[in-house]
Coordinates of C-alpha atoms in Angstrom, one line a residue:
Chain A
M742 CA 0.0 0.0 0.0
A743 CA 1.2 3.4 -0.9
E744 CA 2.3 5.7 1.9
I745 CA -0.3 8.3 2.8
R746 CA 1.0 11.8 3.2
N747 CA -0.6 15.2 3.9
Y748 CA -0.9 17.4 0.9
T749 CA -0.1 21.1 1.0
M750 CA -2.0 23.4 -1.4
N751 CA -1.9 27.1 -2.2
F752 CA -5.3 28.7 -2.3
G753 CA -4.9 32.0 -4.0
P754 CA -3.7 34.8 -4.2
Q755 CA -5.1 34.5 -7.7
H756 CA -8.2 32.4 -6.9
P757 CA -11.5 34.1 -7.7
A758 CA -13.0 33.1 -4.4
A759 CA -10.0 34.4 -2.4
H760 CA -11.8 37.8 -2.3
G761 CA -8.8 39.8 -3.5
V762 CA -5.3 38.9 -2.4
L763 CA -5.4 36.1 0.1
R764 CA -2.8 33.4 0.0
L765 CA -4.2 30.5 2.0
V766 CA -1.8 27.6 2.6
L767 CA -4.0 24.5 3.2
E768 CA -2.7 21.3 4.7
L769 CA -5.0 18.6 3.4
D770 CA -5.6 15.0 4.3
G771 CA -7.4 14.0 1.1
E772 CA -10.0 16.6 0.8
V773 CA -10.2 17.4 4.5
V774 CA -8.4 20.5 5.8
E775 CA -6.0 19.8 8.6
R776 CA -4.6 23.3 8.9
A777 CA -5.2 26.6 7.2
D778 CA -2.5 29.2 7.3
P779 CA -3.6 32.5 5.7
H780 CA -0.7 34.6 4.4
I781 CA -1.8 38.2 4.4
G782 CA -0.2 41.5 3.7
L783 CA -0.2 41.4 -0.1
L784 CA -2.2 44.6 0.0
H785 CA -0.3 46.2 2.9
R786 CA 0.1 49.9 2.2
G787 CA 1.1 51.1 5.7
T788 CA -1.9 53.3 6.1
E789 CA -1.1 53.8 9.8
K790 CA 2.5 55.0 9.0
L791 CA 1.3 57.2 6.2
A792 CA -1.2 58.9 8.5
E793 CA 1.6 59.8 10.8
S794 CA 3.1 62.0 8.1
K795 CA -0.2 63.7 7.1
T796 CA -2.4 66.2 8.8
F797 CA -5.6 64.9 10.4
L798 CA -7.7 66.1 7.6
Q799 CA -5.5 64.6 4.9
S800 CA -6.0 61.1 6.3
V801 CA -9.8 61.1 5.9
P802 CA -9.6 59.8 2.3
Y803 CA -7.2 57.0 3.4
M804 CA -10.0 55.7 5.6
D805 CA -12.2 55.1 2.5
R806 CA -9.6 52.9 1.1
L807 CA -9.4 50.6 4.1
D808 CA -12.6 48.6 3.8
Y809 CA -13.5 49.8 0.3
V810 CA -17.0 48.4 0.4
S811 CA -18.1 50.3 3.5
M812 CA -16.3 53.6 3.1
M813 CA -18.3 55.9 5.3
S814 CA -18.2 53.6 8.3
N815 CA -14.4 53.7 8.4
E816 CA -14.5 57.5 8.1
H817 CA -16.9 57.6 11.0
A818 CA -14.6 55.9 13.4
Y819 CA -11.7 58.1 12.4
V820 CA -13.6 61.4 12.8
M821 CA -15.1 60.2 16.1
A822 CA -11.6 59.6 17.5
I823 CA -10.5 63.1 16.6
E824 CA -13.7 64.6 17.9
K825 CA -13.3 62.7 21.2
L826 CA -9.8 64.1 21.6
L827 CA -10.9 67.6 20.7
G828 CA -14.0 67.4 22.9
L829 CA -16.0 68.6 19.9
E830 CA -19.7 68.7 19.8
V831 CA -21.3 67.6 16.5
P832 CA -24.6 69.2 15.3
L833 CA -27.5 66.9 15.7
R834 CA -28.3 67.1 12.0
A835 CA -24.9 65.9 11.2
K836 CA -25.4 63.0 13.6
Y837 CA -28.5 62.0 11.8
I838 CA -26.9 62.3 8.4
R839 CA -24.0 60.1 9.6
T840 CA -26.5 57.6 11.0
M841 CA -28.3 57.5 7.7
F842 CA -25.2 57.0 5.7
D843 CA -23.8 54.4 8.1
E844 CA -26.9 52.4 7.4
I845 CA -26.8 53.0 3.7
T846 CA -23.2 51.8 3.9
R847 CA -24.3 48.7 5.8
I848 CA -26.8 47.8 3.1
L849 CA -24.1 48.5 0.4
N850 CA -21.7 46.2 2.2
H851 CA -24.2 43.4 2.8
L852 CA -25.4 43.6 -0.8
L853 CA -21.9 43.1 -2.0
W854 CA -21.4 40.3 0.6
I855 CA -24.5 38.4 -0.4
G856 CA -23.6 38.8 -4.1
A857 CA -20.0 37.5 -3.6
H858 CA -21.1 34.8 -1.1
G859 CA -23.7 33.5 -3.5
L860 CA -21.3 33.6 -6.4
D861 CA -18.7 31.6 -4.4
L862 CA -21.3 28.9 -3.6
G863 CA -22.7 28.8 -7.1
A864 CA -25.7 31.0 -6.9
M865 CA -25.2 33.4 -9.8
T866 CA -28.5 35.3 -9.9
V867 CA -28.4 36.9 -6.5
F868 CA -25.3 38.8 -7.4
L869 CA -27.1 40.5 -10.3
Y870 CA -30.1 41.2 -8.1
A871 CA -27.9 42.7 -5.3
F872 CA -26.0 45.0 -7.7
R873 CA -29.2 46.5 -9.0
E874 CA -29.9 48.0 -5.6
R875 CA -26.3 48.8 -4.9
E876 CA -26.3 51.1 -8.0
D877 CA -29.1 53.2 -6.4
L878 CA -27.2 53.6 -3.1
M879 CA -24.0 54.4 -4.9
D880 CA -25.9 57.2 -6.7
C881 CA -26.7 58.6 -3.2
Y882 CA -23.0 58.5 -2.4
E883 CA -22.3 60.3 -5.6
A884 CA -25.0 62.9 -5.0
V885 CA -23.7 63.8 -1.6
S886 CA -20.0 63.7 -2.1
G887 CA -19.3 63.5 -5.8
A888 CA -17.7 60.1 -5.6
R889 CA -19.4 56.7 -5.9
L890 CA -17.0 54.9 -3.6
H891 CA -14.3 57.0 -1.9
A892 CA -16.5 59.7 -0.5
A893 CA -14.4 61.6 2.1
Y894 CA -17.8 63.0 3.2
Y895 CA -17.4 62.8 7.0
R896 CA -15.2 65.5 8.5
P897 CA -14.1 66.2 12.0
G898 CA -17.0 68.2 13.4
G899 CA -19.7 67.0 11.1
V900 CA -20.1 66.3 7.4
Y901 CA -18.7 68.1 4.5
R902 CA -22.0 69.6 3.2
D903 CA -25.7 69.3 3.5
L904 CA -27.8 66.9 1.5
P905 CA -28.4 68.1 -2.1
D906 CA -31.8 69.2 -3.3
S907 CA -31.6 67.2 -6.5
M908 CA -30.5 63.8 -7.6
P909 CA -28.3 63.2 -10.7
R910 CA -30.5 62.0 -13.6
Y911 CA -30.0 59.8 -16.6
E912 CA -29.7 61.4 -20.0
A913 CA -31.1 60.1 -23.3
S914 CA -28.5 58.2 -25.4
K915 CA -28.3 55.7 -28.3
I916 CA -29.3 52.9 -25.9
H917 CA -32.1 54.7 -24.0
N918 CA -34.5 57.0 -25.7
Q919 CA -36.3 59.9 -24.0
K920 CA -39.2 57.8 -22.9
A921 CA -37.0 55.1 -21.3
V922 CA -35.0 57.8 -19.6
D923 CA -38.1 59.4 -18.2
E924 CA -39.0 56.1 -16.7
L925 CA -35.6 55.7 -15.2
N926 CA -35.7 59.2 -13.8
A927 CA -39.2 58.8 -12.3
N928 CA -37.9 58.7 -8.7
R929 CA -35.1 61.2 -9.2
R930 CA -37.3 64.3 -9.7
G931 CA -37.3 65.4 -6.1
S932 CA -34.6 65.9 -3.6
M933 CA -32.1 63.3 -2.4
L934 CA -34.3 62.5 0.6
D935 CA -37.2 61.8 -1.7
F936 CA -35.1 59.4 -3.6
I937 CA -33.9 57.6 -0.4
D938 CA -37.5 57.6 0.9
D939 CA -38.6 55.9 -2.3
F940 CA -35.7 53.4 -1.9
T941 CA -36.7 52.4 1.6
A942 CA -40.3 51.8 0.4
R943 CA -39.2 49.3 -2.3
F944 CA -36.1 47.8 -0.6
P945 CA -37.9 45.3 1.8
A946 CA -39.4 43.6 -1.3
C947 CA -35.9 43.3 -2.8
V948 CA -34.7 41.6 0.3
D949 CA -37.6 39.2 -0.1
E950 CA -36.4 38.5 -3.6
Y951 CA -32.9 37.6 -2.3
E952 CA -34.4 35.4 0.4
N953 CA -36.6 33.7 -2.2
L954 CA -33.5 32.7 -4.1
L955 CA -31.5 31.5 -1.1
T956 CA -33.2 30.9 2.3
D957 CA -35.1 27.7 1.4
N958 CA -32.8 26.8 -1.4
R959 CA -31.6 23.2 -0.9
I960 CA -28.2 23.7 -2.4
W961 CA -27.7 26.9 -0.4
K962 CA -28.6 25.1 2.8
Q963 CA -26.4 22.1 2.0
R964 CA -23.5 24.4 1.6
T965 CA -24.0 26.6 4.7
V966 CA -25.9 24.7 7.4
G967 CA -23.6 23.3 10.0
I968 CA -20.5 24.8 8.3
G969 CA -18.0 26.7 10.4
V970 CA -19.9 26.4 13.7
V971 CA -18.5 28.7 16.4
S972 CA -19.8 28.5 20.0
P973 CA -20.5 31.8 21.8
E974 CA -17.5 31.3 24.2
R975 CA -15.1 30.6 21.3
A976 CA -16.5 33.5 19.3
L977 CA -15.6 35.9 22.2
A978 CA -12.2 34.4 22.7
L979 CA -11.4 34.5 19.0
G980 CA -12.2 38.2 18.9
L981 CA -15.2 37.9 16.6
T982 CA -17.4 40.9 16.4
G983 CA -20.4 42.1 14.5
P984 CA -22.6 39.6 12.6
M985 CA -19.9 36.9 13.2
L986 CA -20.5 37.2 16.9
R987 CA -24.2 37.7 16.7
G988 CA -24.5 34.7 14.5
S989 CA -23.2 32.7 17.4
G990 CA -26.0 34.0 19.6
V991 CA -24.2 36.7 21.6
E992 CA -26.4 39.8 21.7
W993 CA -23.8 42.5 21.2
D994 CA -24.2 45.5 19.0
L995 CA -22.3 48.8 19.7
R996 CA -25.2 50.8 18.2
K997 CA -27.3 49.6 21.1
K998 CA -24.8 49.0 23.9
Q999 CA -22.5 52.0 23.4
P1000 CA -24.6 54.3 21.2
Y1001 CA -22.9 56.9 19.1
A1002 CA -24.2 59.4 16.5
A1003 CA -28.0 59.3 16.6
Y1004 CA -28.5 55.6 17.3
D1005 CA -30.0 56.2 20.7
R1006 CA -32.8 58.1 18.9
V1007 CA -33.9 55.6 16.4
E1008 CA -35.7 52.3 16.8
F1009 CA -34.3 49.0 15.5
D1010 CA -33.7 45.4 16.6
I1011 CA -30.6 43.3 16.8
P1012 CA -31.0 40.0 15.0
V1013 CA -29.2 37.1 16.7
G1014 CA -28.4 33.6 15.4
V1015 CA -28.8 30.3 17.3
N1016 CA -26.4 27.7 15.9
G1017 CA -23.4 29.9 15.0
D1018 CA -23.0 28.4 11.5
C1019 CA -22.7 30.0 8.1
Y1020 CA -26.5 29.8 7.5
D1021 CA -27.3 31.6 10.8
R1022 CA -24.8 34.4 9.9
Y1023 CA -26.5 34.7 6.5
L1024 CA -29.9 35.1 8.2
V1025 CA -28.5 37.7 10.7
R1026 CA -27.1 39.8 7.8
M1027 CA -30.3 39.5 5.8
E1028 CA -32.3 40.7 8.8
E1029 CA -29.7 43.5 9.4
M1030 CA -30.5 44.9 6.0
R1031 CA -34.2 45.1 6.9
Q1032 CA -33.3 46.8 10.2
S1033 CA -31.0 49.2 8.4
N1034 CA -33.8 50.1 6.1
R1035 CA -36.0 50.9 9.1
I1036 CA -33.3 53.2 10.5
I1037 CA -32.8 55.0 7.2
K1038 CA -36.5 55.6 7.0
Q1039 CA -36.6 57.2 10.5
C1040 CA -33.6 59.3 9.6
V1041 CA -35.2 60.6 6.4
D1042 CA -38.3 61.6 8.3
W1043 CA -36.2 63.5 10.9
L1044 CA -33.9 65.2 8.4
R1045 CA -36.9 66.4 6.4
A1046 CA -38.4 68.1 9.4
N1047 CA -35.2 69.5 11.0
P1048 CA -32.9 71.8 9.0
G1049 CA -29.8 73.1 10.6
P1050 CA -26.0 73.2 10.5
V1051 CA -24.2 70.1 9.5
I1052 CA -20.7 70.9 10.6
S1053 CA -19.3 72.5 13.8
G1054 CA -19.0 76.2 14.0
N1055 CA -15.5 76.0 15.4
H1056 CA -13.4 77.3 12.6
K1057 CA -10.1 75.9 14.0
V1058 CA -11.5 72.5 13.1
A1059 CA -14.1 73.0 10.4
P1060 CA -13.6 75.4 7.5
P1061 CA -15.6 78.6 7.4
G1062 CA -18.2 79.2 4.6
R1063 CA -17.0 80.5 1.3
E1064 CA -18.7 83.8 1.7
E1065 CA -17.4 84.5 5.1
M1066 CA -13.9 83.6 4.0
K1067 CA -14.0 86.1 1.2
S1068 CA -15.3 89.0 3.4
N1069 CA -13.8 88.4 6.8
M1070 CA -10.1 88.6 7.5
E1071 CA -10.3 86.4 10.6
E1072 CA -12.1 83.7 8.6
L1073 CA -9.5 83.9 5.8
I1074 CA -6.8 83.2 8.3
H1075 CA -8.7 80.3 9.8
H1076 CA -9.2 78.9 6.3
F1077 CA -5.6 79.3 5.4
K1078 CA -4.2 77.8 8.6
L1079 CA -6.6 74.9 8.5
F1080 CA -5.7 73.8 5.0
T1081 CA -2.0 74.4 5.3
E1082 CA -0.9 73.6 8.8
G1083 CA -4.0 71.7 9.7
M1084 CA -5.8 71.4 13.1
H1085 CA -3.9 70.7 16.3
V1086 CA -5.4 67.9 18.4
P1087 CA -4.7 68.2 22.1
E1088 CA -2.3 65.7 23.6
G1089 CA -3.8 62.4 24.7
E1090 CA -5.1 59.2 23.4
A1091 CA -8.6 58.0 22.5
Y1092 CA -10.2 54.9 21.1
A1093 CA -13.4 55.2 19.1
A1094 CA -15.3 52.3 17.7
V1095 CA -18.3 52.0 15.5
E1096 CA -20.4 49.0 14.6
H1097 CA -19.0 48.6 11.1
P1098 CA -21.0 46.3 8.8
K1099 CA -18.3 43.6 9.4
G1100 CA -17.8 44.1 13.1
E1101 CA -16.2 46.4 15.5
F1102 CA -14.1 48.9 13.6
G1103 CA -11.9 51.0 16.0
I1104 CA -9.4 53.8 15.7
Y1105 CA -6.9 54.2 18.5
L1106 CA -5.4 57.7 18.1
V1107 CA -2.5 59.0 20.0
S1108 CA -1.7 62.7 19.7
D1109 CA 1.2 64.6 21.2
G1110 CA -0.3 68.0 20.4
A1111 CA 1.0 68.2 16.9
N1112 CA -0.9 68.8 13.6
K1113 CA -0.4 65.1 12.7
P1114 CA -1.3 62.0 14.7
Y1115 CA 1.6 60.5 16.6
R1116 CA 0.2 57.0 16.2
L1117 CA -2.9 55.8 14.5
K1118 CA -3.9 52.2 15.0
I1119 CA -6.7 50.7 13.0
R1120 CA -8.6 47.9 14.6
A1121 CA -10.1 46.0 11.6
P1122 CA -12.7 43.4 12.3
G1123 CA -11.7 41.3 9.3
F1124 CA -8.2 40.8 10.8
A1125 CA -9.5 38.9 13.8
H1126 CA -12.1 37.1 11.7
L1127 CA -9.5 35.8 9.3
M1128 CA -7.4 34.6 12.2
A1129 CA -10.2 32.4 13.2
M1130 CA -10.1 30.7 9.8
D1131 CA -7.6 28.0 11.0
E1132 CA -9.9 26.9 13.8
M1133 CA -13.1 27.2 11.7
A1134 CA -11.8 25.3 8.7
K1135 CA -10.3 22.4 10.6
G1136 CA -12.0 19.2 9.7
H1137 CA -14.0 20.7 6.8
M1138 CA -13.7 20.0 3.1
I1139 CA -11.8 22.4 0.7
A1140 CA -15.2 23.5 -0.8
D1141 CA -16.3 24.7 2.7
V1142 CA -13.3 26.9 3.0
V1143 CA -14.9 29.0 0.2
A1144 CA -18.1 29.1 2.2
L1145 CA -16.1 30.3 5.3
M1146 CA -14.4 33.0 3.4
G1147 CA -17.8 34.2 2.2
T1148 CA -19.3 34.1 5.6
M1149 CA -16.4 36.1 7.1
D1150 CA -17.1 38.9 4.6
I1151 CA -13.4 39.4 4.0
V1152 CA -12.1 42.6 2.4
F1153 CA -8.4 42.9 2.1
G1154 CA -8.2 46.7 2.2
E1155 CA -8.9 46.6 6.0
I1156 CA -7.1 43.4 6.9
D1157 CA -3.8 44.4 5.3
R1158 CA -4.2 48.2 5.9
Chain B
M124 CA -18.4 55.3 27.1
S125 CA -19.9 53.0 29.6
S126 CA -22.2 53.5 32.5
N127 CA -20.0 51.6 34.9
L128 CA -17.1 54.0 34.6
E129 CA -17.4 55.2 38.2
T130 CA -17.2 51.7 39.6
L131 CA -14.6 50.4 37.3
S132 CA -11.6 52.5 38.5
P133 CA -12.0 51.8 42.2
R134 CA -12.6 48.1 41.4
L135 CA -9.4 48.0 39.4
Q136 CA -7.5 49.7 42.1
E137 CA -8.8 47.3 44.7
T138 CA -8.2 44.2 42.7
L139 CA -4.8 44.9 41.2
A140 CA -3.5 46.8 44.2
D141 CA 0.3 47.3 44.0
R142 CA 0.5 45.6 40.5
L143 CA -1.1 48.8 39.2
L144 CA 1.6 51.4 38.3
K145 CA -0.8 54.0 37.0
L146 CA -4.5 54.6 36.5
V147 CA -5.7 57.4 34.3
E148 CA -9.4 58.2 33.7
R149 CA -9.8 60.6 30.7
L150 CA -12.3 61.2 28.0
G151 CA -14.5 58.5 29.5
E152 CA -11.8 55.9 29.0
V153 CA -9.8 54.1 31.7
T154 CA -6.1 53.4 31.0
I155 CA -4.0 51.3 33.4
E156 CA -0.3 50.8 33.2
V157 CA 1.3 47.6 34.6
G158 CA 4.9 46.4 34.8
A159 CA 6.1 43.8 32.3
K160 CA 6.8 41.2 34.9
H161 CA 3.2 41.3 36.3
L162 CA 1.5 41.4 32.8
R163 CA 0.2 37.9 32.6
E164 CA -1.1 37.8 36.2
V165 CA -2.9 41.1 35.6
M166 CA -4.4 40.0 32.3
L167 CA -5.7 36.7 33.9
T168 CA -7.2 38.7 36.7
L169 CA -8.8 41.1 34.3
R170 CA -10.3 38.2 32.4
D171 CA -11.5 36.1 35.2
H172 CA -12.1 38.3 38.2
R173 CA -15.8 38.8 39.1
G174 CA -17.0 42.3 38.2
L175 CA -14.2 42.8 35.6
E176 CA -14.6 39.9 33.2
F177 CA -13.0 41.3 30.2
D178 CA -13.8 38.4 27.9
Q179 CA -12.7 40.0 24.7
L180 CA -9.3 41.4 23.5
I181 CA -10.4 43.9 21.0
D182 CA -7.1 45.2 20.0
L183 CA -3.4 44.9 20.7
C184 CA -0.9 47.3 19.2
G185 CA 2.8 48.2 19.5
M186 CA 3.9 51.7 20.2
D187 CA 7.2 53.5 19.7
Y188 CA 7.4 56.6 21.9
S189 CA 10.9 57.6 20.8
A190 CA 9.8 60.7 18.9
Y191 CA 6.9 61.7 21.1
G192 CA 6.5 65.4 21.5
D193 CA 9.6 66.1 19.5
G194 CA 12.0 64.5 21.9
R195 CA 10.2 65.4 25.2
W196 CA 9.8 61.7 26.0
E197 CA 12.0 60.3 28.7
G198 CA 10.4 57.0 29.5
K199 CA 10.9 53.6 27.9
R200 CA 10.8 53.5 24.1
F201 CA 8.5 50.5 23.3
A202 CA 5.1 49.8 24.7
V203 CA 2.2 47.5 23.9
A204 CA -1.4 48.8 24.3
Y205 CA -4.2 46.3 24.9
H206 CA -7.8 47.3 24.4
L207 CA -10.1 45.0 26.4
L208 CA -13.9 44.8 26.2
S209 CA -16.2 43.1 28.6
V210 CA -19.3 42.0 26.8
R211 CA -20.9 41.0 30.0
N212 CA -20.4 44.2 31.9
N213 CA -20.3 46.5 28.9
Q214 CA -17.1 48.2 29.8
R215 CA -13.7 48.8 28.3
V216 CA -10.2 49.3 29.6
R217 CA -6.9 50.0 28.0
V218 CA -3.8 48.3 29.4
R219 CA -0.3 49.6 28.6
V220 CA 2.9 47.8 29.4
F221 CA 6.3 49.2 28.6
A222 CA 9.1 46.8 27.4
E223 CA 12.0 46.9 29.9
D224 CA 14.8 46.9 27.4
D225 CA 14.8 49.5 24.5
D226 CA 17.3 47.5 22.4
Y227 CA 15.7 44.2 22.8
P228 CA 12.0 44.8 23.7
R229 CA 10.3 41.8 25.1
V230 CA 6.8 41.3 26.5
A231 CA 5.0 38.1 27.7
T232 CA 2.5 36.7 25.3
V233 CA -1.3 36.6 26.0
V234 CA -2.1 34.1 23.3
D235 CA -3.2 31.5 25.8
I236 CA -5.5 34.0 27.5
W237 CA -7.1 35.4 24.4
P238 CA -6.4 33.3 21.3
V239 CA -7.1 36.4 19.1
A240 CA -3.8 37.9 20.3
N241 CA -1.9 35.5 18.0
W242 CA -2.1 37.7 14.9
F243 CA -2.1 41.0 16.8
E244 CA 1.2 40.0 18.4
R245 CA 2.6 38.8 15.1
E246 CA 1.7 42.2 13.7
A247 CA 3.4 44.1 16.6
F248 CA 6.4 42.0 16.1
D249 CA 6.5 42.6 12.4
L250 CA 6.0 46.3 12.6
F251 CA 7.8 47.2 15.8
G252 CA 10.1 44.3 16.5
I253 CA 8.6 43.7 19.9
L254 CA 9.2 40.0 20.9
F255 CA 6.5 38.2 22.6
D256 CA 7.8 35.5 25.0
G257 CA 6.0 32.3 24.7
H258 CA 4.2 33.1 21.4
P259 CA 3.8 29.8 19.5
D260 CA 4.4 31.1 16.0
L261 CA 6.1 34.5 15.9
R262 CA 6.4 35.1 12.2
R263 CA 6.1 38.3 10.1
I264 CA 2.6 38.9 9.0
L265 CA 2.1 42.1 7.0
T266 CA 5.4 42.8 5.3
D267 CA 7.0 40.9 2.5
Y268 CA 8.7 37.5 2.8
G269 CA 12.3 38.3 3.7
F270 CA 11.7 41.9 4.7
I271 CA 14.4 43.6 6.7
G272 CA 13.7 46.0 9.5
H273 CA 10.5 47.0 11.4
P274 CA 8.7 49.6 9.4
F275 CA 6.6 51.3 12.0
R276 CA 9.5 52.3 14.2
K277 CA 10.0 56.0 14.2
D278 CA 13.5 55.7 12.8
F279 CA 12.4 53.8 9.8
P280 CA 12.0 56.1 6.8
L281 CA 8.5 56.6 5.3
S282 CA 9.8 55.7 1.8
G283 CA 11.6 52.6 3.1
N284 CA 15.1 51.4 2.4
V285 CA 14.7 49.2 -0.7
E286 CA 12.6 49.3 -3.8
V287 CA 11.9 46.6 -6.4
R288 CA 12.1 46.8 -10.2
Y289 CA 12.4 44.6 -13.2
D290 CA 15.9 44.3 -14.5
P291 CA 15.9 43.6 -18.2
E292 CA 19.6 42.6 -18.3
Q293 CA 19.3 40.0 -15.5
G294 CA 15.8 39.1 -16.7
R295 CA 14.3 39.1 -13.1
V296 CA 12.9 41.4 -10.5
I297 CA 15.7 42.9 -8.3
Y298 CA 15.9 44.9 -5.0
Q299 CA 17.9 48.1 -5.0
P300 CA 18.3 51.1 -2.6
V301 CA 15.4 53.6 -2.9
T302 CA 15.9 56.3 -5.4
V303 CA 13.1 58.6 -4.3
E304 CA 14.1 61.6 -2.2
P305 CA 12.2 61.8 1.2
R306 CA 10.0 64.9 1.3
E307 CA 7.7 66.5 3.8
I308 CA 4.9 68.6 2.4
T309 CA 3.4 69.8 5.6
P310 CA 5.9 70.1 8.4
R311 CA 5.1 68.5 11.8
I312 CA 4.6 71.3 14.4
V313 CA 3.8 71.1 18.1
R314 CA 2.4 74.5 19.2
E315 CA 2.5 75.9 22.7
E316 CA -0.8 76.0 24.6
N317 CA -3.4 78.5 23.6
Y318 CA -1.6 79.3 20.4
G319 CA -3.6 81.8 18.3
G320 CA -6.2 82.3 21.1

């Protein structure tokens, strides 16, 4: 009889299910995984070191590029850390706008996740469905910041500008005649809030569509039920956060337990799983999308009724308005100093965390009183999740590794930083 | 940050007693400093003691204080900062431990207390060169295979030491000393208090 040896295999970095640039070294006994050793860092850009050589404001766009499918949530943690050190009060309207965009971001992230997860496990259609709604939300990003992905919309002290009164519209072309374009533009005639309001009205039906495709699907259940089971105790020890932790039945959500922005003023529920397997985490995220929709609706109603400033009036931190800058010497100096030297953040250290779509995203900021951070540490949820891969994959088949990668919602921008 | 902030500080003082070097409560966060030799004891107490129960290690990161405040710093150079979270009691604490030796920074591992520390400690080793005694698998994690140096130390240049390019003569990718000049667009300034009103 031939000698039986373990077999070592490279999964990625070019594998389509490796979600970017993961090199996963798998030690296999036949088709069963004995050990999984992820080699990360192929996308390491040294964001934390780069931030040390830039002013506080210049680092905001870098935050978008961490987890590049939930851009505004990253910015939120960063600006919160700065605001905490400065002791800066954010206008309530800005808090609501942030809450709304955090939830829009959550839906954006979960839509990409369900698309990619489905694709990995052989469900092609759901990807196309999910990207249809993603397009609308990215238009909201574009309307408010000018960029579909890397928004740089949150600023220390508030948000860059108020919500626009109009949505960008489609124009007639060779492919779409005027009649077709009018139909496409039907919900874009009013303000941006009208558009989002319309979105929240039709989105629950869209989630039903995704669930129709997957929730009772026999193949989907065969691929996810009982795969990657994590007990609540292990989930805590392994540093899992967000849907990964809630899927194991631990009721923990920073939005409820340590509320920030306007989360203590809106109503929503935290979905929790029972078995801690991939299927439960899928259900948790699906329900989270519905809850996010609920929060967005509440924010839209509040924002309609309550106009006001969206950025702090402290011009050492937030730029003065264009008109004041042109007519007032003091404001001109503030503007010049803010965009050349940058703001000075008082000496000290602060940790600010948000409930990012993937888990707890934290920024640990140490300042020595200069115009640049002394040290910025980014606590990325995906980093801890990927570490758990070894333990979760042990004893499963190779094909299940793909399911695990999907359920962890891995994005390398934040893991490698 | 948490409602139990008032009770946390006295409880920490009471439980840790003389193992506690410093306790600071600022901006709604509690920071404690412990000596390197008591680290593991303290961490076990923080995890298991009733009323503390920090069941999750949220973050662990290295620190290099050598350039702090433009040379004002007089303490030890390397530190490790731990961010702990208690899901049960809804409270957080930050623990800081300074490595005794600046040239050969060593700190005890906490991998067996919180398994998640495994990769975080590898990261701190990779980026700062802090060694974790007792770590089962202390390899580099974020930098390239065969990388030299610890890039997040303050004396490591932002543009690095080597760059890669394809060499057509040798027909392969080679490493060479960096050719870009280091530049600083916005200078780093620490202003005196109440500067500009």
